[in-house]
mmCIF file of N, CA and C in Angstrom:
data_model
loop_
_atom_site.group_PDB
_atom_site.id
_atom_site.type_symbol
_atom_site.label_atom_id
_atom_site.label_comp_id
_atom_site.label_asym_id
_atom_site.label_seq_id
_atom_site.Cartn_x
_atom_site.Cartn_y
_atom_site.Cartn_z
ATOM 1 N N MET A 1 -0.468 -18.224 4.494
ATOM 2 C CA MET A 1 0.473 -17.150 4.455
ATOM 3 C C MET A 1 1.675 -17.672 3.635
ATOM 4 N N ILE A 2 2.418 -16.722 3.099
ATOM 5 C CA ILE A 2 3.527 -16.957 2.297
ATOM 6 C C ILE A 2 4.805 -17.223 3.079
ATOM 7 N N THR A 3 5.862 -17.554 2.407
ATOM 8 C CA THR A 3 7.151 -17.702 3.073
ATOM 9 C C THR A 3 7.935 -16.379 2.927
ATOM 10 N N ALA A 4 9.034 -16.266 3.665
ATOM 11 C CA ALA A 4 9.900 -15.096 3.539
ATOM 12 C C ALA A 4 10.514 -14.939 2.173
ATOM 13 N N ALA A 5 10.855 -16.125 1.521
ATOM 14 C CA ALA A 5 11.373 -16.156 0.180
ATOM 15 C C ALA A 5 10.361 -15.670 -0.952
ATOM 16 N N THR A 6 9.144 -16.115 -0.713
ATOM 17 C CA THR A 6 8.107 -15.736 -1.592
ATOM 18 C C THR A 6 7.755 -14.294 -1.448
ATOM 19 N N ASN A 7 7.685 -13.763 -0.167
ATOM 20 C CA ASN A 7 7.441 -12.342 0.134
ATOM 21 C C ASN A 7 8.525 -11.507 -0.531
ATOM 22 N N LYS A 8 9.798 -11.935 -0.426
ATOM 23 C CA LYS A 8 10.850 -11.132 -1.161
ATOM 24 C C LYS A 8 10.647 -11.094 -2.653
ATOM 25 N N ALA A 9 10.338 -12.227 -3.203
ATOM 26 C CA ALA A 9 10.141 -12.265 -4.695
ATOM 27 C C ALA A 9 8.932 -11.364 -5.020
ATOM 28 N N ASN A 10 7.858 -11.547 -4.306
ATOM 29 C CA ASN A 10 6.691 -10.782 -4.707
ATOM 30 C C ASN A 10 6.881 -9.267 -4.435
ATOM 31 N N THR A 11 7.578 -8.871 -3.426
ATOM 32 C CA THR A 11 7.903 -7.472 -3.201
ATOM 33 C C THR A 11 8.710 -6.911 -4.361
ATOM 34 N N GLN A 12 9.754 -7.714 -4.836
ATOM 35 C CA GLN A 12 10.501 -7.302 -5.946
ATOM 36 C C GLN A 12 9.638 -7.183 -7.230
ATOM 37 N N ASN A 13 8.668 -8.052 -7.432
ATOM 38 C CA ASN A 13 7.693 -7.941 -8.517
ATOM 39 C C ASN A 13 6.909 -6.603 -8.452
ATOM 40 N N ALA A 14 6.488 -6.208 -7.173
ATOM 41 C CA ALA A 14 5.773 -5.102 -6.982
ATOM 42 C C ALA A 14 6.540 -3.823 -7.320
ATOM 43 N N MET A 15 7.888 -3.872 -6.950
ATOM 44 C CA MET A 15 8.853 -2.693 -7.267
ATOM 45 C C MET A 15 9.070 -2.616 -8.741
ATOM 46 N N ASP A 16 9.290 -3.772 -9.444
ATOM 47 C CA ASP A 16 9.634 -3.762 -10.854
ATOM 48 C C ASP A 16 8.501 -3.526 -11.757
ATOM 49 N N ASN A 17 7.377 -3.963 -11.414
ATOM 50 C CA ASN A 17 6.228 -3.903 -12.347
ATOM 51 C C ASN A 17 5.016 -3.151 -11.879
ATOM 52 N N TRP A 18 4.987 -2.673 -10.686
ATOM 53 C CA TRP A 18 3.850 -2.021 -10.160
ATOM 54 C C TRP A 18 4.161 -0.732 -9.472
ATOM 55 N N MET A 19 5.402 -0.195 -9.669
ATOM 56 C CA MET A 19 5.848 1.068 -9.116
ATOM 57 C C MET A 19 5.657 1.118 -7.603
ATOM 58 N N LEU A 20 5.896 0.088 -6.875
ATOM 59 C CA LEU A 20 5.844 0.099 -5.436
ATOM 60 C C LEU A 20 6.869 1.107 -4.896
ATOM 61 N N GLY A 21 6.432 1.931 -3.978
ATOM 62 C CA GLY A 21 7.294 3.008 -3.399
ATOM 63 C C GLY A 21 6.529 3.902 -2.521
ATOM 64 N N PRO A 22 7.096 4.945 -2.018
ATOM 65 C CA PRO A 22 8.461 5.284 -2.385
ATOM 66 C C PRO A 22 9.457 4.369 -1.630
ATOM 67 N N MET A 23 10.625 4.351 -2.093
ATOM 68 C CA MET A 23 11.570 3.472 -1.414
ATOM 69 C C MET A 23 11.976 3.951 0.063
ATOM 70 N N VAL A 24 12.017 5.252 0.220
ATOM 71 C CA VAL A 24 12.212 5.905 1.566
ATOM 72 C C VAL A 24 10.966 6.691 1.851
ATOM 73 N N PRO A 25 9.876 6.048 2.350
ATOM 74 C CA PRO A 25 8.571 6.741 2.580
ATOM 75 C C PRO A 25 8.643 7.772 3.718
ATOM 76 N N GLY A 26 7.814 8.737 3.551
ATOM 77 C CA GLY A 26 7.563 9.751 4.595
ATOM 78 C C GLY A 26 6.335 10.539 4.275
ATOM 79 N N VAL A 27 5.795 11.170 5.244
ATOM 80 C CA VAL A 27 4.538 11.966 5.041
ATOM 81 C C VAL A 27 4.723 13.414 4.727
ATOM 82 N N LYS A 28 5.986 13.946 4.715
ATOM 83 C CA LYS A 28 6.138 15.319 4.388
ATOM 84 C C LYS A 28 5.877 15.536 2.868
ATOM 85 N N PRO A 29 5.160 16.461 2.470
ATOM 86 C CA PRO A 29 4.875 16.756 1.096
ATOM 87 C C PRO A 29 6.217 17.058 0.225
ATOM 88 N N SER A 30 7.249 17.382 0.827
ATOM 89 C CA SER A 30 8.361 17.687 0.043
ATOM 90 C C SER A 30 9.191 16.437 -0.285
ATOM 91 N N LEU A 31 8.884 15.372 0.297
ATOM 92 C CA LEU A 31 9.659 14.047 0.050
ATOM 93 C C LEU A 31 9.152 13.379 -1.114
ATOM 94 N N ASN A 32 10.139 12.756 -1.786
ATOM 95 C CA ASN A 32 9.892 11.867 -2.934
ATOM 96 C C ASN A 32 9.098 12.455 -4.077
ATOM 97 N N LYS A 33 9.286 13.630 -4.336
ATOM 98 C CA LYS A 33 8.459 14.383 -5.319
ATOM 99 C C LYS A 33 8.502 13.748 -6.729
ATOM 100 N N ASP A 34 9.769 13.239 -7.135
ATOM 101 C CA ASP A 34 9.808 12.541 -8.365
ATOM 102 C C ASP A 34 8.928 11.303 -8.412
ATOM 103 N N TYR A 35 8.989 10.493 -7.435
ATOM 104 C CA TYR A 35 8.157 9.296 -7.280
ATOM 105 C C TYR A 35 6.692 9.679 -7.407
ATOM 106 N N TRP A 36 6.225 10.666 -6.599
ATOM 107 C CA TRP A 36 4.815 10.920 -6.713
ATOM 108 C C TRP A 36 4.352 11.582 -8.035
ATOM 109 N N GLN A 37 5.202 12.342 -8.623
ATOM 110 C CA GLN A 37 4.894 12.892 -9.933
ATOM 111 C C GLN A 37 4.740 11.801 -10.960
ATOM 112 N N GLU A 38 5.653 10.794 -10.951
ATOM 113 C CA GLU A 38 5.599 9.680 -11.909
ATOM 114 C C GLU A 38 4.354 8.789 -11.642
ATOM 115 N N LEU A 39 4.026 8.531 -10.410
ATOM 116 C CA LEU A 39 2.809 7.753 -10.084
ATOM 117 C C LEU A 39 1.602 8.555 -10.450
ATOM 118 N N ALA A 40 1.512 9.842 -10.239
ATOM 119 C CA ALA A 40 0.420 10.648 -10.636
ATOM 120 C C ALA A 40 0.183 10.663 -12.162
ATOM 121 N N ALA A 41 1.287 10.717 -12.867
ATOM 122 C CA ALA A 41 1.244 10.616 -14.336
ATOM 123 C C ALA A 41 0.733 9.314 -14.870
ATOM 124 N N ALA A 42 1.092 8.243 -14.207
ATOM 125 C CA ALA A 42 0.594 6.941 -14.528
ATOM 126 C C ALA A 42 -0.799 6.759 -14.237
ATOM 127 N N TRP A 43 -1.394 7.396 -13.242
ATOM 128 C CA TRP A 43 -2.760 7.336 -12.879
ATOM 129 C C TRP A 43 -3.577 8.473 -13.538
ATOM 130 N N LEU A 44 -2.907 9.370 -14.212
ATOM 131 C CA LEU A 44 -3.685 10.500 -14.878
ATOM 132 C C LEU A 44 -4.355 11.369 -13.772
ATOM 133 N N ILE A 45 -3.708 11.593 -12.687
ATOM 134 C CA ILE A 45 -4.308 12.444 -11.559
ATOM 135 C C ILE A 45 -3.198 13.405 -11.138
ATOM 136 N N SER A 46 -3.644 14.299 -10.237
ATOM 137 C CA SER A 46 -2.630 15.245 -9.660
ATOM 138 C C SER A 46 -1.749 14.588 -8.688
ATOM 139 N N GLU A 47 -0.602 15.184 -8.449
ATOM 140 C CA GLU A 47 0.357 14.742 -7.484
ATOM 141 C C GLU A 47 -0.274 14.656 -6.016
ATOM 142 N N ALA A 48 -1.056 15.688 -5.763
ATOM 143 C CA ALA A 48 -1.711 15.746 -4.439
ATOM 144 C C ALA A 48 -2.687 14.592 -4.279
ATOM 145 N N GLU A 49 -3.459 14.243 -5.287
ATOM 146 C CA GLU A 49 -4.325 13.141 -5.228
ATOM 147 C C GLU A 49 -3.546 11.763 -5.105
ATOM 148 N N ALA A 50 -2.487 11.707 -5.797
ATOM 149 C CA ALA A 50 -1.679 10.391 -5.795
ATOM 150 C C ALA A 50 -1.093 10.289 -4.299
ATOM 151 N N ARG A 51 -0.728 11.408 -3.678
ATOM 152 C CA ARG A 51 -0.198 11.195 -2.289
ATOM 153 C C ARG A 51 -1.314 10.868 -1.289
ATOM 154 N N ARG A 52 -2.553 10.950 -1.739
ATOM 155 C CA ARG A 52 -3.652 10.463 -0.745
ATOM 156 C C ARG A 52 -3.993 8.990 -0.859
ATOM 157 N N ARG A 53 -3.359 8.431 -1.950
ATOM 158 C CA ARG A 53 -3.589 7.053 -2.182
ATOM 159 C C ARG A 53 -2.365 6.236 -1.605
ATOM 160 N N LEU A 54 -2.728 5.529 -0.481
ATOM 161 C CA LEU A 54 -1.704 4.810 0.234
ATOM 162 C C LEU A 54 -2.180 3.273 0.435
ATOM 163 N N CYS A 55 -1.186 2.384 0.783
ATOM 164 C CA CYS A 55 -1.573 1.089 0.998
ATOM 165 C C CYS A 55 -2.648 1.014 2.095
ATOM 166 N N SER A 56 -2.504 1.928 3.124
ATOM 167 C CA SER A 56 -3.469 1.941 4.209
ATOM 168 C C SER A 56 -4.998 2.126 3.802
ATOM 169 N N ASN A 57 -5.160 2.773 2.648
ATOM 170 C CA ASN A 57 -6.548 2.978 2.279
ATOM 171 C C ASN A 57 -6.867 2.250 0.972
ATOM 172 N N CYS A 58 -6.162 1.165 0.724
ATOM 173 C CA CYS A 58 -6.277 0.322 -0.509
ATOM 174 C C CYS A 58 -7.098 -0.869 -0.156
ATOM 175 N N GLU A 59 -7.981 -1.189 -1.156
ATOM 176 C CA GLU A 59 -8.917 -2.426 -1.039
ATOM 177 C C GLU A 59 -8.133 -3.661 -0.659
ATOM 178 N N TYR A 60 -6.895 -3.742 -1.126
ATOM 179 C CA TYR A 60 -6.163 -4.956 -0.946
ATOM 180 C C TYR A 60 -5.328 -5.100 0.288
ATOM 181 N N TYR A 61 -5.304 -4.048 1.123
ATOM 182 C CA TYR A 61 -4.513 -3.958 2.323
ATOM 183 C C TYR A 61 -5.157 -4.667 3.444
ATOM 184 N N ASP A 62 -4.623 -5.730 3.889
ATOM 185 C CA ASP A 62 -5.205 -6.467 5.020
ATOM 186 C C ASP A 62 -4.282 -6.325 6.235
ATOM 187 N N ASN A 63 -4.849 -5.542 7.246
ATOM 188 C CA ASN A 63 -4.088 -5.354 8.460
ATOM 189 C C ASN A 63 -4.888 -5.722 9.636
ATOM 190 N N THR A 64 -5.718 -6.818 9.463
ATOM 191 C CA THR A 64 -6.516 -7.346 10.596
ATOM 192 C C THR A 64 -5.604 -7.959 11.610
ATOM 193 N N PRO A 65 -5.929 -8.102 12.856
ATOM 194 C CA PRO A 65 -5.131 -8.705 13.903
ATOM 195 C C PRO A 65 -4.781 -10.057 13.497
ATOM 196 N N GLU A 66 -5.594 -10.852 12.870
ATOM 197 C CA GLU A 66 -5.253 -12.199 12.482
ATOM 198 C C GLU A 66 -4.179 -12.266 11.450
ATOM 199 N N THR A 67 -4.184 -11.437 10.457
ATOM 200 C CA THR A 67 -3.193 -11.345 9.492
ATOM 201 C C THR A 67 -1.819 -10.863 10.015
ATOM 202 N N LYS A 68 -1.950 -9.865 10.817
ATOM 203 C CA LYS A 68 -0.771 -9.358 11.537
ATOM 204 C C LYS A 68 -0.015 -10.521 12.262
ATOM 205 N N ALA A 69 -0.827 -11.283 13.060
ATOM 206 C CA ALA A 69 -0.258 -12.526 13.705
ATOM 207 C C ALA A 69 0.458 -13.397 12.656
ATOM 208 N N GLU A 70 -0.190 -13.673 11.591
ATOM 209 C CA GLU A 70 0.411 -14.602 10.605
ATOM 210 C C GLU A 70 1.719 -14.011 10.020
ATOM 211 N N MET A 71 1.769 -12.681 9.818
ATOM 212 C CA MET A 71 3.003 -12.038 9.249
ATOM 213 C C MET A 71 4.114 -12.076 10.222
ATOM 214 N N GLU A 72 3.881 -12.230 11.531
ATOM 215 C CA GLU A 72 4.986 -12.276 12.473
ATOM 216 C C GLU A 72 6.012 -13.411 12.188
ATOM 217 N N ALA A 73 5.526 -14.447 11.444
ATOM 218 C CA ALA A 73 6.426 -15.521 11.086
ATOM 219 C C ALA A 73 7.424 -15.154 10.022
ATOM 220 N N ILE A 74 7.231 -14.002 9.386
ATOM 221 C CA ILE A 74 8.126 -13.474 8.453
ATOM 222 C C ILE A 74 9.052 -12.420 9.074
ATOM 223 N N PRO A 75 10.273 -12.675 9.129
ATOM 224 C CA PRO A 75 11.091 -11.649 9.800
ATOM 225 C C PRO A 75 11.120 -10.266 9.142
ATOM 226 N N LEU A 76 11.281 -9.315 9.944
ATOM 227 C CA LEU A 76 11.414 -7.944 9.469
ATOM 228 C C LEU A 76 12.666 -7.844 8.602
ATOM 229 N N ASN A 77 12.613 -6.999 7.540
ATOM 230 C CA ASN A 77 13.795 -6.775 6.675
ATOM 231 C C ASN A 77 14.007 -5.285 6.551
ATOM 232 N N SER A 78 15.001 -4.927 5.664
ATOM 233 C CA SER A 78 15.232 -3.517 5.482
ATOM 234 C C SER A 78 14.122 -2.689 4.875
ATOM 235 N N PHE A 79 13.237 -3.366 4.112
ATOM 236 C CA PHE A 79 12.125 -2.682 3.448
ATOM 237 C C PHE A 79 11.101 -2.288 4.583
ATOM 238 N N ASP A 80 11.098 -2.985 5.662
ATOM 239 C CA ASP A 80 10.193 -2.621 6.801
ATOM 240 C C ASP A 80 10.542 -1.305 7.563
ATOM 241 N N VAL A 81 11.812 -1.019 7.507
ATOM 242 C CA VAL A 81 12.340 0.124 8.379
ATOM 243 C C VAL A 81 11.804 1.456 7.899
ATOM 244 N N GLY A 82 11.120 2.126 8.755
ATOM 245 C CA GLY A 82 10.573 3.471 8.460
ATOM 246 C C GLY A 82 9.326 3.486 7.560
ATOM 247 N N ALA A 83 8.726 2.375 7.336
ATOM 248 C CA ALA A 83 7.700 2.295 6.298
ATOM 249 C C ALA A 83 6.330 2.296 6.878
ATOM 250 N N GLY A 84 6.234 2.472 8.237
ATOM 251 C CA GLY A 84 4.918 2.371 8.851
ATOM 252 C C GLY A 84 4.598 0.981 9.298
ATOM 253 N N SER A 85 3.346 0.744 9.482
ATOM 254 C CA SER A 85 2.920 -0.562 9.879
ATOM 255 C C SER A 85 2.781 -1.551 8.814
ATOM 256 N N ARG A 86 2.982 -2.767 9.082
ATOM 257 C CA ARG A 86 2.875 -3.898 8.068
ATOM 258 C C ARG A 86 1.472 -4.214 7.818
ATOM 259 N N GLY A 87 1.130 -4.545 6.586
ATOM 260 C CA GLY A 87 -0.119 -5.084 6.119
ATOM 261 C C GLY A 87 0.079 -6.071 5.063
ATOM 262 N N PHE A 88 -0.836 -6.887 4.606
ATOM 263 C CA PHE A 88 -0.750 -7.849 3.615
ATOM 264 C C PHE A 88 -1.470 -7.481 2.352
ATOM 265 N N CYS A 89 -0.722 -7.362 1.197
ATOM 266 C CA CYS A 89 -1.443 -7.113 -0.097
ATOM 267 C C CYS A 89 -1.952 -8.369 -0.595
ATOM 268 N N THR A 90 -3.357 -8.407 -0.565
ATOM 269 C CA THR A 90 -4.015 -9.625 -1.065
ATOM 270 C C THR A 90 -4.085 -9.743 -2.550
ATOM 271 N N LYS A 91 -3.724 -8.621 -3.334
ATOM 272 C CA LYS A 91 -3.687 -8.703 -4.723
ATOM 273 C C LYS A 91 -2.314 -9.302 -5.269
ATOM 274 N N LEU A 92 -1.280 -8.709 -4.686
ATOM 275 C CA LEU A 92 0.114 -9.063 -5.196
ATOM 276 C C LEU A 92 0.833 -10.014 -4.131
ATOM 277 N N ASP A 93 0.170 -10.445 -3.125
ATOM 278 C CA ASP A 93 0.684 -11.493 -2.156
ATOM 279 C C ASP A 93 2.097 -11.102 -1.593
ATOM 280 N N PHE A 94 2.209 -10.001 -0.910
ATOM 281 C CA PHE A 94 3.347 -9.594 -0.305
ATOM 282 C C PHE A 94 3.064 -8.748 0.946
ATOM 283 N N ILE A 95 4.036 -8.556 1.788
ATOM 284 C CA ILE A 95 3.841 -7.645 2.941
ATOM 285 C C ILE A 95 4.165 -6.252 2.555
ATOM 286 N N CYS A 96 3.177 -5.384 2.589
ATOM 287 C CA CYS A 96 3.287 -4.039 2.228
ATOM 288 C C CYS A 96 3.166 -3.158 3.496
ATOM 289 N N HIS A 97 3.222 -1.848 3.333
ATOM 290 C CA HIS A 97 3.354 -0.947 4.463
ATOM 291 C C HIS A 97 2.284 0.233 4.337
ATOM 292 N N ASP A 98 1.755 0.694 5.338
ATOM 293 C CA ASP A 98 0.609 1.636 5.258
ATOM 294 C C ASP A 98 1.026 2.959 4.585
ATOM 295 N N ILE A 99 2.260 3.375 4.552
ATOM 296 C CA ILE A 99 2.631 4.653 3.912
ATOM 297 C C ILE A 99 3.316 4.480 2.626
ATOM 298 N N ARG A 100 3.260 3.302 2.062
ATOM 299 C CA ARG A 100 3.669 3.075 0.612
ATOM 300 C C ARG A 100 2.413 2.897 -0.251
ATOM 301 N N VAL A 101 2.673 2.677 -1.492
ATOM 302 C CA VAL A 101 1.547 2.470 -2.518
ATOM 303 C C VAL A 101 2.102 1.882 -3.737
ATOM 304 N N CYS A 102 1.279 1.371 -4.644
ATOM 305 C CA CYS A 102 1.687 0.863 -5.927
ATOM 306 C C CYS A 102 0.507 1.085 -6.948
ATOM 307 N N LEU A 103 0.763 0.770 -8.189
ATOM 308 C CA LEU A 103 -0.249 0.934 -9.241
ATOM 309 C C LEU A 103 -1.373 -0.012 -9.009
ATOM 310 N N ALA A 104 -1.312 -1.032 -8.192
ATOM 311 C CA ALA A 104 -2.428 -1.955 -8.037
ATOM 312 C C ALA A 104 -3.530 -1.338 -6.985
ATOM 313 N N TRP A 105 -3.158 -0.107 -6.480
ATOM 314 C CA TRP A 105 -4.087 0.488 -5.606
ATOM 315 C C TRP A 105 -5.466 0.563 -6.024
ATOM 316 N N ASP A 106 -6.459 0.239 -5.241
ATOM 317 C CA ASP A 106 -7.793 0.393 -5.562
ATOM 318 C C ASP A 106 -8.508 0.882 -4.337
ATOM 319 N N ARG A 107 -9.523 1.812 -4.444
ATOM 320 C CA ARG A 107 -10.136 2.487 -3.345
ATOM 321 C C ARG A 107 -10.882 1.488 -2.461
ATOM 322 N N LYS A 108 -10.571 1.641 -1.185
ATOM 323 C CA LYS A 108 -11.250 0.857 -0.227
ATOM 324 C C LYS A 108 -12.506 1.692 0.317
ATOM 325 N N ASP A 109 -13.718 1.140 0.120
ATOM 326 C CA ASP A 109 -14.871 1.885 0.563
ATOM 327 C C ASP A 109 -15.002 1.694 2.078
ATOM 328 N N PHE A 110 -15.394 2.919 2.644
ATOM 329 C CA PHE A 110 -15.535 3.025 4.001
ATOM 330 C C PHE A 110 -17.011 2.602 4.455
ATOM 331 N N MET A 111 -17.038 1.791 5.476
ATOM 332 C CA MET A 111 -18.431 1.541 5.895
ATOM 333 C C MET A 111 -18.505 1.788 7.449
ATOM 334 N N GLU A 112 -19.498 2.453 7.814
ATOM 335 C CA GLU A 112 -19.782 2.722 9.269
ATOM 336 C C GLU A 112 -20.294 1.502 9.864
ATOM 337 N N GLU A 113 -19.867 1.126 10.997
ATOM 338 C CA GLU A 113 -20.378 -0.098 11.719
ATOM 339 C C GLU A 113 -21.918 0.221 12.146
ATOM 340 N N GLY A 114 -22.676 -0.857 11.941
ATOM 341 C CA GLY A 114 -24.002 -0.775 12.423
ATOM 342 C C GLY A 114 -25.075 -0.447 11.531
ATOM 343 N N ASN A 115 -24.784 0.405 10.455
ATOM 344 C CA ASN A 115 -25.839 0.868 9.581
ATOM 345 C C ASN A 115 -25.591 0.341 8.184
ATOM 346 N N GLY A 116 -24.531 -0.411 7.801
ATOM 347 C CA GLY A 116 -24.324 -0.961 6.545
ATOM 348 C C GLY A 116 -24.110 0.031 5.407
ATOM 349 N N SER A 117 -24.023 1.340 5.744
ATOM 350 C CA SER A 117 -23.912 2.360 4.760
ATOM 351 C C SER A 117 -22.423 2.751 4.547
ATOM 352 N N ASP A 118 -22.034 3.036 3.343
ATOM 353 C CA ASP A 118 -20.718 3.527 3.014
ATOM 354 C C ASP A 118 -20.627 4.984 3.236
ATOM 355 N N GLY A 119 -21.587 5.645 3.735
ATOM 356 C CA GLY A 119 -21.567 7.095 3.899
ATOM 357 C C GLY A 119 -21.883 7.922 2.714
ATOM 358 N N ALA A 120 -21.992 7.318 1.497
ATOM 359 C CA ALA A 120 -22.333 8.000 0.273
ATOM 360 C C ALA A 120 -23.835 8.249 0.200
ATOM 361 N N ASP A 121 -24.205 9.304 -0.465
ATOM 362 C CA ASP A 121 -25.613 9.650 -0.645
ATOM 363 C C ASP A 121 -26.089 8.608 -1.566
ATOM 364 N N ASP A 122 -27.366 8.073 -1.197
ATOM 365 C CA ASP A 122 -28.028 7.037 -1.958
ATOM 366 C C ASP A 122 -28.865 7.577 -3.113
#
C-alpha cells in the first residue's frame, strides 16, 4: 500500500492529467454539468453515458475488505468528504471514491457467482 504523501501526489496527478472529478461529487443530474460535459466530450460519448461511468464500476477500483483495511492507515482528507466510499485505483495508485471518475476508467465486467458467465450472450 502507498503512503499518505504518495497518495496525495498521485491524487493530484489524477486531477491534473486524468480529469479526476467532479471536485464536489453528487448523484443529482443537475450537479457538475460542466464537468460531465467535458468528460463526455473527451470520451466522445453522451453526457448521460459519462454519468454512468464511475469509479465504482471501473476495472481498476478495488474496494475489497482487505484493501479497505489497508487504506485505513491513510488518514481521511478533505477529498474524502462527501465523495462516497473509498476504494483503491490500481491503475493510478491512489485512493479514489465510488462516485468520482477519471479518464482512466475502463469497464468492469460483471460476473455472476457460480456460473463463470459475465451475463453476456455467447
